[in-house]
Coordinates of C-alpha atoms and ligand atoms in Angstrom, one line a residue:
M1 CA 0.1 0.0 0.0
R2 CA 2.7 2.3 -0.7
G3 CA 0.5 4.7 -2.9
V4 CA 2.4 7.1 -5.1
S5 CA 4.0 9.2 -2.7
S6 CA 6.5 7.2 -0.6
G7 CA 9.9 5.8 -1.3
P8 CA 13.3 6.2 0.2
A9 CA 15.6 8.8 -1.6
P10 CA 17.1 7.4 -4.7
A11 CA 21.0 7.9 -4.3
A12 CA 21.2 10.3 -7.4
S13 CA 18.7 12.7 -6.5
P14 CA 19.7 16.3 -6.1
P15 CA 20.0 17.3 -2.5
D16 CA 16.8 19.1 -1.6
E17 CA 18.7 21.4 0.7
A18 CA 20.6 23.1 -2.3
R19 CA 17.4 24.6 -3.5
A20 CA 17.0 26.5 -0.2
E21 CA 14.4 29.1 -1.1
A22 CA 11.7 30.7 1.1
P23 CA 9.5 30.3 2.9
R24 CA 8.9 26.8 4.0
I25 CA 6.8 25.0 6.4
A26 CA 8.8 22.7 8.8
Y27 CA 6.3 20.2 10.1
F28 CA 7.6 18.8 13.4
S29 CA 6.0 15.5 14.8
M30 CA 7.1 13.2 17.3
E31 CA 5.8 10.3 15.1
I32 CA 5.5 10.2 11.3
G33 CA 3.9 7.0 9.5
L34 CA 6.0 7.2 6.4
E35 CA 5.1 3.6 5.2
P36 CA 4.3 0.4 6.8
S37 CA 8.0 -1.1 6.6
I38 CA 9.3 2.0 8.7
P39 CA 8.0 1.6 12.2
T40 CA 8.3 5.3 13.4
Y41 CA 4.6 5.8 14.4
S42 CA 2.3 4.4 17.1
G43 CA -1.1 5.3 15.9
G44 CA -3.4 8.1 14.7
L45 CA -1.0 11.0 15.4
G46 CA 1.7 9.4 13.2
V47 CA -0.4 8.3 10.4
L48 CA -2.1 11.8 10.2
S49 CA 1.6 13.2 9.9
G50 CA 2.3 10.9 7.1
D51 CA -0.8 11.7 5.4
T52 CA -0.5 15.4 5.9
L53 CA 3.0 15.1 4.1
R54 CA 1.8 13.1 1.4
A55 CA -1.1 15.3 0.4
A56 CA 1.5 18.4 0.8
A57 CA 3.6 16.6 -1.6
D58 CA 0.7 16.3 -3.9
L59 CA -0.2 19.9 -3.6
R60 CA 3.5 20.9 -4.1
V61 CA 3.6 22.7 -0.9
P62 CA 7.1 23.8 0.3
M63 CA 7.3 21.6 3.3
I64 CA 10.1 19.8 5.2
G65 CA 9.3 17.1 7.9
I66 CA 11.1 16.6 11.3
T67 CA 10.9 13.6 13.4
L68 CA 13.0 11.1 15.2
A69 CA 14.5 8.0 13.8
H70 CA 12.9 5.6 16.4
R71 CA 15.5 2.9 15.7
Q72 CA 13.6 0.3 18.0
G73 CA 10.3 1.5 16.5
Y74 CA 7.1 1.5 18.5
F75 CA 6.9 -2.2 19.2
E76 CA 5.6 -5.5 17.5
Q77 CA 2.7 -6.9 19.3
H78 CA 2.3 -10.6 20.2
L79 CA -1.0 -11.9 21.8
D80 CA -1.2 -15.3 23.3
A81 CA -4.4 -17.4 23.4
A82 CA -5.8 -15.5 26.3
G83 CA -5.1 -12.2 24.7
V84 CA -2.0 -11.3 27.0
Q85 CA 0.0 -9.0 25.0
T86 CA 3.7 -8.9 25.0
E87 CA 6.0 -6.7 23.0
R88 CA 9.1 -6.9 20.9
P89 CA 11.3 -4.1 19.5
A90 CA 10.3 -3.3 16.0
A91 CA 14.0 -2.4 15.2
W92 CA 14.9 -1.0 11.7
Q93 CA 18.0 0.6 10.5
P94 CA 17.6 3.9 8.7
E95 CA 21.2 3.6 7.2
T96 CA 20.1 0.5 5.0
V97 CA 17.1 2.4 3.3
L98 CA 17.8 6.0 3.7
E99 CA 20.5 8.7 2.8
A100 CA 22.3 10.4 5.3
A101 CA 21.8 14.4 5.4
A102 CA 25.2 16.1 5.5
P103 CA 25.1 18.1 8.7
V104 CA 25.6 16.7 12.1
V105 CA 24.4 19.2 14.8
T106 CA 24.8 19.4 18.5
V107 CA 22.1 19.8 21.1
T108 CA 22.8 20.4 24.8
V109 CA 21.1 17.8 27.1
E110 CA 21.7 17.9 30.8
G111 CA 24.7 20.3 30.1
R112 CA 26.6 18.0 27.9
P113 CA 26.6 18.1 24.1
V114 CA 24.8 15.6 22.1
R115 CA 25.5 15.0 18.5
V116 CA 22.6 14.6 16.4
R117 CA 22.6 13.4 12.6
A118 CA 19.7 12.9 10.3
W119 CA 18.5 10.5 7.8
R120 CA 16.4 11.9 4.8
Y121 CA 13.3 10.2 3.5
L122 CA 11.5 11.8 0.5
V123 CA 7.7 11.8 0.2
R124 CA 7.1 12.1 -3.3
G125 CA 3.9 13.7 -4.6
L126 CA 1.6 13.0 -7.7
T127 CA 3.7 15.4 -9.8
G128 CA 6.9 14.5 -8.4
H129 CA 7.3 17.3 -5.9
E130 CA 9.4 16.0 -3.1
I131 CA 9.1 16.9 0.6
P132 CA 12.3 15.7 2.6
V133 CA 11.7 14.4 6.0
Y134 CA 14.5 14.4 8.4
L135 CA 14.8 11.5 11.0
L136 CA 17.0 12.9 13.6
D137 CA 19.4 10.1 15.1
T138 CA 21.7 10.1 18.1
A139 CA 23.2 6.8 17.6
L140 CA 26.7 8.1 17.0
P141 CA 29.9 6.8 18.6
E142 CA 30.9 10.1 20.0
N143 CA 27.8 10.1 22.3
S144 CA 27.5 8.3 25.6
P145 CA 25.4 4.9 25.5
W146 CA 22.5 6.6 27.2
D147 CA 22.6 9.6 24.9
R148 CA 22.9 7.1 21.8
A149 CA 19.6 5.6 22.8
L150 CA 17.8 8.8 22.7
T151 CA 16.3 8.4 19.5
D152 CA 15.6 4.6 19.9
T153 CA 12.1 4.1 21.2
L154 CA 8.9 6.0 20.4
Y155 CA 7.0 6.8 23.7
G156 CA 9.3 4.4 25.8
G157 CA 11.4 5.1 28.9
D158 CA 10.7 7.6 31.7
R159 CA 10.2 11.2 31.9
R160 CA 13.8 12.1 31.9
Y161 CA 14.1 10.0 28.6
R162 CA 10.9 11.6 27.0
L163 CA 12.1 15.2 27.8
A164 CA 15.4 14.4 26.4
Q165 CA 13.7 13.2 23.2
E166 CA 11.8 16.3 23.1
I167 CA 15.0 18.3 23.5
I168 CA 16.4 16.4 20.5
L169 CA 13.3 17.0 18.4
G170 CA 12.9 20.7 19.1
F171 CA 16.3 22.0 19.5
G172 CA 17.8 19.5 17.2
G173 CA 15.2 20.1 14.6
V174 CA 15.8 23.8 14.6
A175 CA 19.7 23.3 14.6
L176 CA 19.3 21.0 11.5
L177 CA 17.2 23.4 9.7
Q178 CA 19.7 26.2 10.3
A179 CA 22.7 24.0 9.3
L180 CA 20.8 23.0 6.0
G181 CA 20.6 26.8 5.1
H182 CA 16.9 27.3 5.6
S183 CA 16.4 30.7 6.9
D184 CA 12.9 31.7 6.1
V185 CA 10.9 28.8 7.8
H186 CA 7.6 28.7 9.5
F187 CA 7.2 25.9 12.2
H188 CA 4.2 23.7 12.5
M189 CA 4.2 21.8 15.9
N190 CA 2.1 18.8 15.4
E191 CA 1.2 18.1 19.1
G192 CA 3.2 19.7 21.8
H193 CA 6.2 17.1 21.8
S194 CA 8.0 19.6 19.8
A195 CA 7.1 22.9 21.8
L196 CA 10.9 23.3 22.8
L197 CA 11.6 24.5 19.3
T198 CA 9.9 27.7 20.5
L199 CA 12.9 28.2 23.0
A200 CA 15.5 27.3 20.2
L201 CA 14.1 30.0 18.1
L202 CA 14.1 32.4 21.1
E203 CA 17.8 31.6 21.6
Q204 CA 18.2 32.2 18.1
H205 CA 16.7 35.7 18.2
T206 CA 18.5 36.8 21.2
Q207 CA 22.0 35.6 20.1
G208 CA 24.6 37.4 21.7
R209 CA 22.2 38.9 24.5
G210 CA 21.0 35.5 25.9
P211 CA 17.3 34.5 26.1
D212 CA 17.1 36.2 29.5
A213 CA 17.1 39.5 27.6
A214 CA 14.2 38.5 25.3
T215 CA 11.9 41.6 24.5
A216 CA 8.5 41.6 23.5
E217 CA 9.7 41.9 19.9
D218 CA 11.8 38.9 20.1
I219 CA 8.8 36.9 21.5
E220 CA 6.5 38.2 18.7
A221 CA 9.2 37.3 16.1
V222 CA 9.1 33.6 17.3
R223 CA 5.2 33.7 17.4
S224 CA 5.1 35.1 14.0
R225 CA 6.7 31.8 12.8
C226 CA 4.9 29.4 14.7
I227 CA 1.8 27.3 14.2
F228 CA 0.4 24.7 16.8
T229 CA -2.1 21.9 16.3
T230 CA -3.2 20.3 19.6
H231 CA -4.6 16.7 19.6
T232 CA -5.6 15.8 23.0
P233 CA -9.0 16.9 24.7
V234 CA -7.9 15.0 28.0
P235 CA -6.0 17.3 30.4
A236 CA -3.8 14.4 31.5
G237 CA -2.9 13.8 27.9
H238 CA -0.7 16.9 27.8
D239 CA 2.9 16.5 28.3
E240 CA 4.1 18.0 31.4
F241 CA 7.6 18.0 33.3
T242 CA 8.5 19.1 36.7
K243 CA 10.6 22.2 37.1
D244 CA 13.5 20.2 38.7
L245 CA 13.6 17.8 35.7
A246 CA 13.5 20.7 33.2
A247 CA 16.3 22.5 35.0
T248 CA 18.4 19.4 34.9
L249 CA 17.8 18.7 31.2
I250 CA 17.3 22.0 29.5
G251 CA 19.6 24.0 32.0
P252 CA 18.9 26.5 34.9
E253 CA 19.1 29.4 32.6
L254 CA 16.2 28.4 30.2
T255 CA 14.3 27.0 33.2
G256 CA 14.8 30.4 35.1
L257 CA 13.5 32.1 32.0
L258 CA 10.4 30.2 31.9
E259 CA 9.9 30.7 35.5
S260 CA 10.5 34.5 35.6
R261 CA 8.1 35.0 32.7
H262 CA 5.3 32.9 34.3
W263 CA 5.7 30.3 31.7
L264 CA 5.8 27.5 34.1
V265 CA 2.3 26.3 35.2
E266 CA 2.0 25.4 38.8
G267 CA 5.7 24.7 38.8
H268 CA 5.6 22.5 35.7
L269 CA 6.9 22.9 32.2
N270 CA 3.7 22.1 30.2
M271 CA 4.4 21.7 26.4
T272 CA 0.9 22.5 25.3
L273 CA 1.1 25.9 27.2
L274 CA 4.4 26.6 25.8
A275 CA 3.3 25.9 22.3
L276 CA 0.1 28.0 22.9
H277 CA 2.0 30.8 24.1
F278 CA 4.4 31.0 21.2
S279 CA 1.9 30.4 18.3
R280 CA 0.4 32.8 15.9
Y281 CA -2.1 30.3 15.0
V282 CA -3.5 27.4 17.0
N283 CA -6.1 24.7 16.0
G284 CA -7.9 21.7 17.2
V285 CA -8.5 18.8 14.8
A286 CA -12.3 18.7 14.5
M287 CA -15.0 21.4 15.2
R288 CA -16.0 20.0 18.4
H289 CA -12.4 19.5 19.6
G290 CA -11.9 23.2 18.8
E291 CA -14.8 23.9 21.2
V292 CA -13.2 21.5 23.8
S293 CA -10.0 23.2 23.4
R294 CA -11.1 26.6 23.8
D295 CA -12.9 25.5 27.1
M296 CA -9.6 24.0 28.3
F297 CA -7.5 27.1 27.4
P298 CA -9.8 30.2 27.4
Q299 CA -7.0 32.7 27.4
H300 CA -6.1 31.5 23.8
E301 CA -7.6 31.9 20.5
I302 CA -8.1 28.5 19.1
S303 CA -9.4 27.6 15.6
A304 CA -10.3 24.3 14.2
I305 CA -9.2 22.2 11.1
T306 CA -10.7 18.9 10.8
N307 CA -8.3 16.1 10.0
G308 CA -8.5 13.9 7.0
V309 CA -6.7 10.9 5.4
H310 CA -4.6 10.8 2.2
A311 CA -7.2 9.3 -0.3
V312 CA -4.7 7.5 -2.7
T313 CA -2.9 5.8 0.3
W314 CA -6.2 4.4 1.9
A315 CA -8.4 3.5 -1.0
S316 CA -8.1 -0.2 -1.6
A317 CA -6.9 -1.4 -5.0
A318 CA -10.6 -2.4 -5.9
L319 CA -11.9 1.0 -5.1
Q320 CA -9.1 3.0 -6.7
E321 CA -9.9 1.1 -10.0
L322 CA -13.5 1.9 -9.7
Y323 CA -12.7 5.8 -9.2
D324 CA -10.3 5.7 -11.9
R325 CA -12.9 4.5 -14.4
F326 CA -15.9 6.9 -13.0
V327 CA -14.2 9.9 -11.6
P328 CA -10.6 9.9 -13.1
E329 CA -9.7 13.2 -11.6
W330 CA -10.1 12.1 -8.0
R331 CA -6.3 11.5 -7.6
T332 CA -5.1 15.0 -8.2
D333 CA -8.5 16.5 -6.9
N334 CA -10.3 14.5 -4.2
L335 CA -13.2 16.8 -4.3
Y336 CA -14.3 14.8 -7.5
L337 CA -15.2 12.0 -5.3
R338 CA -18.4 13.9 -4.9
Y339 CA -19.5 12.8 -8.3
A340 CA -19.3 9.1 -7.0
M341 CA -22.9 9.6 -6.8
G342 CA -22.9 8.7 -10.6
I343 CA -21.3 5.3 -10.1
P344 CA -23.9 2.5 -10.5
L345 CA -24.6 0.6 -7.2
H346 CA -23.7 -2.8 -8.4
E347 CA -20.1 -1.5 -9.4
I348 CA -19.8 -0.3 -5.8
E349 CA -21.0 -3.5 -4.5
R350 CA -18.7 -5.5 -6.7
A351 CA -15.5 -3.4 -5.7
H352 CA -16.3 -3.7 -2.1
A353 CA -16.9 -7.5 -2.5
R354 CA -13.3 -7.7 -3.9
A355 CA -11.9 -5.6 -1.0
K356 CA -13.8 -7.8 1.5
R357 CA -12.3 -11.0 -0.3
D358 CA -8.8 -9.6 0.0
L359 CA -9.3 -8.9 3.7
L360 CA -10.7 -12.3 4.4
D361 CA -8.0 -14.0 2.4
H362 CA -5.5 -12.1 4.5
V363 CA -7.3 -12.9 7.9
E364 CA -7.0 -16.6 6.7
Q365 CA -3.5 -16.3 6.1
R366 CA -2.8 -14.8 9.4
T367 CA -5.1 -16.8 11.5
G368 CA -6.1 -20.1 9.7
A369 CA -9.7 -19.0 10.1
R370 CA -11.9 -18.5 7.2
L371 CA -14.6 -15.9 7.7
E372 CA -17.7 -15.9 5.6
E373 CA -17.9 -13.5 2.6
T374 CA -21.7 -13.2 2.9
V375 CA -21.9 -12.4 6.5
L376 CA -22.0 -8.9 8.0
T377 CA -18.6 -8.1 9.0
I378 CA -18.1 -5.4 11.7
G379 CA -14.6 -3.9 12.1
F380 CA -13.0 -2.2 15.0
A381 CA -9.3 -1.3 15.3
R382 CA -7.5 1.5 17.1
R383 CA -4.9 2.0 19.9
T384 CA -6.5 -0.1 22.8
T385 CA -6.6 2.5 25.4
P386 CA -9.6 2.8 28.0
Y387 CA -11.4 5.8 26.3
K388 CA -11.7 4.0 23.1
R389 CA -13.9 1.3 24.9
A390 CA -13.0 -1.4 22.5
D391 CA -15.1 -3.8 24.4
L392 CA -18.2 -1.8 24.7
L393 CA -19.9 -4.0 22.0
F394 CA -19.6 -6.9 24.4
A395 CA -21.4 -5.4 27.5
D396 CA -24.5 -7.7 26.9
L397 CA -23.4 -10.8 25.0
D398 CA -27.0 -12.3 25.2
R399 CA -28.3 -9.4 23.2
L400 CA -25.6 -9.7 20.6
R401 CA -26.2 -13.5 20.4
M402 CA -30.0 -12.9 19.9
I403 CA -29.1 -10.5 17.1
A404 CA -27.0 -12.7 15.3
R405 CA -29.3 -15.8 15.7
Y406 CA -32.5 -14.2 15.1
I407 CA -32.0 -11.2 12.9
G408 CA -28.9 -12.1 10.8
P409 CA -25.4 -13.5 11.4
L410 CA -22.4 -11.4 12.3
Q411 CA -18.7 -11.7 12.5
I412 CA -16.3 -9.2 14.0
L413 CA -12.7 -8.2 13.4
Y414 CA -10.5 -6.5 16.0
A415 CA -7.1 -5.1 16.1
G416 CA -5.1 -2.6 18.3
K417 CA -1.9 -2.4 20.3
A418 CA -2.1 -1.2 23.9
H419 CA 0.8 1.0 25.0
P420 CA 3.3 -1.3 27.0
Q421 CA 2.5 0.6 30.2
D422 CA -1.1 0.6 29.8
Q423 CA -2.5 -2.1 31.9
A424 CA -6.1 -1.1 31.5
G425 CA -5.6 -1.1 27.8
K426 CA -4.0 -4.6 28.0
Q427 CA -6.9 -5.9 30.2
M428 CA -9.4 -4.7 27.6
I429 CA -7.8 -6.7 24.9
Q430 CA -8.1 -9.8 27.3
R431 CA -11.7 -8.9 27.9
I432 CA -12.4 -9.1 24.1
F433 CA -10.6 -12.6 24.0
D434 CA -13.0 -13.6 26.7
A435 CA -15.8 -12.4 24.8
A436 CA -14.8 -14.1 21.6
G437 CA -14.6 -17.4 23.5
A438 CA -18.0 -17.0 25.1
L439 CA -19.6 -16.0 21.6
A440 CA -17.9 -18.7 19.7
D441 CA -21.0 -20.8 19.2
T442 CA -22.7 -17.9 17.4
I443 CA -20.5 -15.0 16.5
R444 CA -16.9 -15.3 15.1
V445 CA -14.6 -12.7 16.7
L446 CA -11.0 -12.5 15.7
Y447 CA -8.5 -10.1 17.2
L448 CA -5.6 -9.6 14.7
E449 CA -2.1 -9.0 16.0
N450 CA 0.2 -6.0 15.4
Y451 CA -2.2 -3.4 14.1
D452 CA -0.3 -1.2 11.7
M453 CA -0.8 0.8 8.5
A454 CA -1.0 -2.1 6.1
L455 CA -3.5 -3.9 8.3
A456 CA -5.6 -0.7 8.8
Q457 CA -5.8 -0.4 5.0
R458 CA -7.2 -3.8 4.5
L459 CA -9.5 -3.5 7.5
C460 CA -11.1 -0.3 6.9
A461 CA -11.6 -1.2 3.3
G462 CA -12.8 -4.8 3.7
V463 CA -15.3 -4.8 6.5
D464 CA -19.1 -3.8 5.9
V465 CA -19.5 -1.5 9.0
W466 CA -16.9 0.4 10.9
L467 CA -17.5 0.7 14.6
N468 CA -16.1 3.4 16.9
T469 CA -17.2 3.7 20.6
P470 CA -15.2 6.4 22.3
N471 CA -16.1 8.1 25.4
R472 CA -17.2 11.6 24.7
P473 CA -15.6 14.1 24.4
Q474 CA -12.2 12.3 24.1
E475 CA -12.1 11.4 20.7
A476 CA -10.3 14.5 19.3
S477 CA -11.1 13.6 15.6
G478 CA -10.4 9.9 14.9
T479 CA -9.4 9.1 11.3
S480 CA -10.1 5.3 10.9
G481 CA -13.7 6.0 10.0
M482 CA -12.5 8.4 7.3
K483 CA -10.4 5.7 5.8
A484 CA -13.6 3.4 5.8
A485 CA -15.7 6.2 4.3
L486 CA -13.1 6.5 1.4
N487 CA -13.7 2.9 0.7
G488 CA -17.5 3.2 0.9
V489 CA -17.7 1.6 4.4
P490 CA -20.3 3.6 6.7
S491 CA -19.6 4.0 10.3
L492 CA -21.7 3.1 13.3
S493 CA -20.3 5.6 16.0
V494 CA -20.7 7.5 19.1
L495 CA -21.2 11.2 18.1
D496 CA -17.8 12.6 18.9
G497 CA -14.8 14.1 16.9
W498 CA -15.2 13.9 13.1
W499 CA -18.4 11.8 13.2
L500 CA -20.3 14.9 14.6
E501 CA -19.5 16.4 11.1
G502 CA -19.5 13.2 9.0
H503 CA -22.7 11.6 10.4
I504 CA -26.0 11.8 8.5
E505 CA -28.2 9.1 9.9
G506 CA -29.0 6.4 7.4
V507 CA -27.0 8.4 4.7
T508 CA -23.4 8.1 5.6
G509 CA -23.8 5.6 8.6
W510 CA -25.5 5.5 11.9
S511 CA -25.0 7.2 15.3
I512 CA -24.9 5.5 18.7
G513 CA -27.1 7.5 20.7
D514 CA -27.7 11.2 20.1
G515 CA -24.7 12.7 21.6
H516 CA -26.5 13.9 24.8
E517 CA -26.3 10.7 27.0
P518 CA -25.0 11.1 30.5
L519 CA -21.2 10.7 30.1
T520 CA -20.8 8.5 33.2
D521 CA -23.5 5.7 32.4
P522 CA -23.0 4.1 29.1
A523 CA -26.4 2.3 29.5
S524 CA -28.4 4.6 27.0
E525 CA -25.5 4.4 24.5
L526 CA -25.4 0.7 24.7
A527 CA -29.2 0.4 24.1
S528 CA -28.9 2.6 21.1
L529 CA -25.9 0.5 19.9
Y530 CA -27.8 -2.8 20.0
D531 CA -31.0 -1.2 18.7
K532 CA -29.4 0.2 15.7
L533 CA -27.9 -3.1 14.9
E534 CA -30.8 -5.2 15.6
R535 CA -33.5 -2.9 14.2
V536 CA -31.7 -1.0 11.4
I537 CA -28.3 -2.3 10.1
V538 CA -28.7 -5.9 10.2
P539 CA -32.0 -5.9 8.6
L540 CA -30.8 -3.3 6.0
Y541 CA -27.7 -5.5 5.1
Y542 CA -29.6 -8.7 4.6
G543 CA -33.0 -7.5 3.5
R544 CA -32.3 -4.5 1.3
P545 CA -28.8 -4.8 -0.1
T546 CA -29.6 -2.1 -2.8
A547 CA -30.5 0.4 0.0
F548 CA -27.2 -0.6 1.8
A549 CA -25.2 0.1 -1.4
E550 CA -26.8 3.5 -1.6
I551 CA -25.4 4.2 1.8
M552 CA -22.1 3.1 0.8
R553 CA -22.3 5.4 -2.3
T554 CA -23.2 8.4 -0.3
T555 CA -20.5 7.7 2.2
I556 CA -18.0 8.1 -0.6
A557 CA -19.6 11.1 -2.1
L558 CA -20.2 13.2 0.9
N559 CA -17.4 11.9 3.4
G560 CA -14.7 10.6 1.2
A561 CA -14.8 13.9 -0.8
F562 CA -14.3 16.0 2.2
F563 CA -12.6 14.0 5.0
N564 CA -9.1 13.8 3.3
T565 CA -5.8 15.5 3.9
Q566 CA -6.0 17.3 0.5
R567 CA -8.8 19.5 1.8
M568 CA -7.1 19.6 5.1
V569 CA -3.8 20.9 3.9
R570 CA -5.6 23.5 1.8
Q571 CA -7.3 24.6 5.0
Y572 CA -3.9 24.8 6.6
L573 CA -2.6 26.8 3.7
V574 CA -5.5 29.4 3.7
N575 CA -6.0 29.6 7.4
A576 CA -2.6 28.8 9.2
Y577 CA 0.3 28.9 6.8
F578 CA -0.4 31.8 4.4
P579 CA -3.4 33.6 5.8
G580 CA -5.0 36.7 4.3
G581 CA -4.6 35.5 0.7
Q582 CA -0.7 35.7 0.6
S583 CA 0.6 33.7 -2.0
A584 CA 1.3 30.0 -1.0
R585 CA 4.2 30.2 -3.2
P586 CA 4.3 26.7 -4.4
Q587 CA 7.6 25.0 -4.7
P588 CA 9.1 25.5 -8.2
D589 CA 10.0 22.0 -9.5
A590 CA 12.0 21.3 -12.4
A591 CA 10.5 17.7 -12.7
A592 CA 6.9 19.1 -13.1
R593 CA 7.6 22.1 -15.7
P594 CA 7.0 21.2 -19.3
A595 CA 10.2 21.0 -21.2
A596 CA 10.5 24.2 -23.1
Ligands
PLP601 C1 -5.6 5.4 11.1 C2 -4.9 4.7 12.1 C3 -5.0 4.9 13.6 C4 -6.0 5.9 14.0 O1 -7.2 5.5 14.1 P1 -8.3 6.1 14.9 O2 -9.8 5.9 14.4 O3 -8.2 7.5 14.9 O4 -8.2 5.8 16.4 C5 -4.2 4.2 14.3 N1 -3.3 3.2 13.9 C6 -3.2 2.9 12.7 C7 -2.2 1.9 12.4 C8 -3.9 3.7 11.8 O5 -3.8 3.3 10.5

């Protein structure tokens, strides 16, 4: 599923840094999902980062990506027969597939110099425009063993390790861009992990005087170049470090500055607040998430740009061929998917049947179990963490059995990794295994190991209904339902995140509840979940297949056409990067110019 926009740098390509002209957007993200074989992402945030860069490359946006090499990856998930998760490192070696960028820069961690190099990956767009992504790497012999491991594990280690990683990302990224000769750069912080880049910029602006002497103009100069996207509607999800740890790692001078300017919050270095303070534009990732974020940070102006997915990356081969036949412009302009309304229903049914067969073949290869092509298949896959409530569907096994026995058969596919330290998430996987065992006589429930981009593509495209049951309002956006929509797969979901915008009942899918249920008691959401399955979805699927196919078609036309990163990046261009109609100055690119 490499799509068109990925691939390691060919050795002979001209160094992108040689054409350093202005202004560029440097997109900083702790995780970026470049492609399935490069394990530098854990979930939605990383996949979004990759999809953003893929769409920006298609749109010829002058952008640069900055992330860490994560040599040990996130992790490879193994589940035993009882659903107990164990992890193995997902090691990879950037030097075997990527080109080294020339500069090696130095970053100060705990008062000592740490050398940082970078590997360059090129994201290639539809017309050949390339966006370089620099994966920062401290595995150099001149660094101490601890420092060498700083860019090894995504979201691993303790607070000290995490803050050191954020120093590498923020300070190291800014130093690298400077060493590459990029002077006119605007900085997009995708989540607060990279917020320390603001302090690196402040140091640059106050060079010779020291950041202590920063004036209001210095701060404004930094602000005028920074953009921040927040992703977490849960207060505990925002990265925070104690003042003592900050003083040890970033040094007493910068920590003193943070304190004297009242940029520490209750004695803590809070990355979200640091980013908010230093950004000229801030946004949440769906309209409701914008509202929630404004409530959380009332002193800041916060807009919203709803997430998307990269259409060509996530549409299955079968659907890609269908769109190529009926709406051939869809690759370069996803808005043309609106005209999927003209695709005959039997063509959509046929393409989906192919995607479903591909998925079931793949499931059989992995598990030995053959699911039925004719049986309504529900999919659920995401990071397994409590607020996602992966096991909500199994709250009433008798009711579910009753639906499958008397209304129509069901089969269910699950996937998702729990963070190694998330015990509650791990227990949730075991509860799903327990439920699968208890239901075995009526409903096949399979939990697939090692959820990643490749599996996500197959699952979202090949199931018949995509289920999502987050605790409101904790799903900032959610993107897997968008991947499903792009493949004509309707969602059955709690009204949260993107689904508040994408849901039209009976047209693009179905809601669980009306979005006003009590937050502490899932009983009414549960009743709605089972009612929708029993009275609406299962009867429709088996009894009125043409009506079901109509829903698939409107799902593509209304939601595929909108919830994509092409639309999203355009919104960033207009609202965040180059507001007020300033030219977006697309990158000149020799490859795309017609030969004169
Ligand atoms: C798309 C994707 C996600 C994000 O899914 P959500 O619906 O936002 O939870 C997580 N992991 C992988 C591997 C994905 O492809």
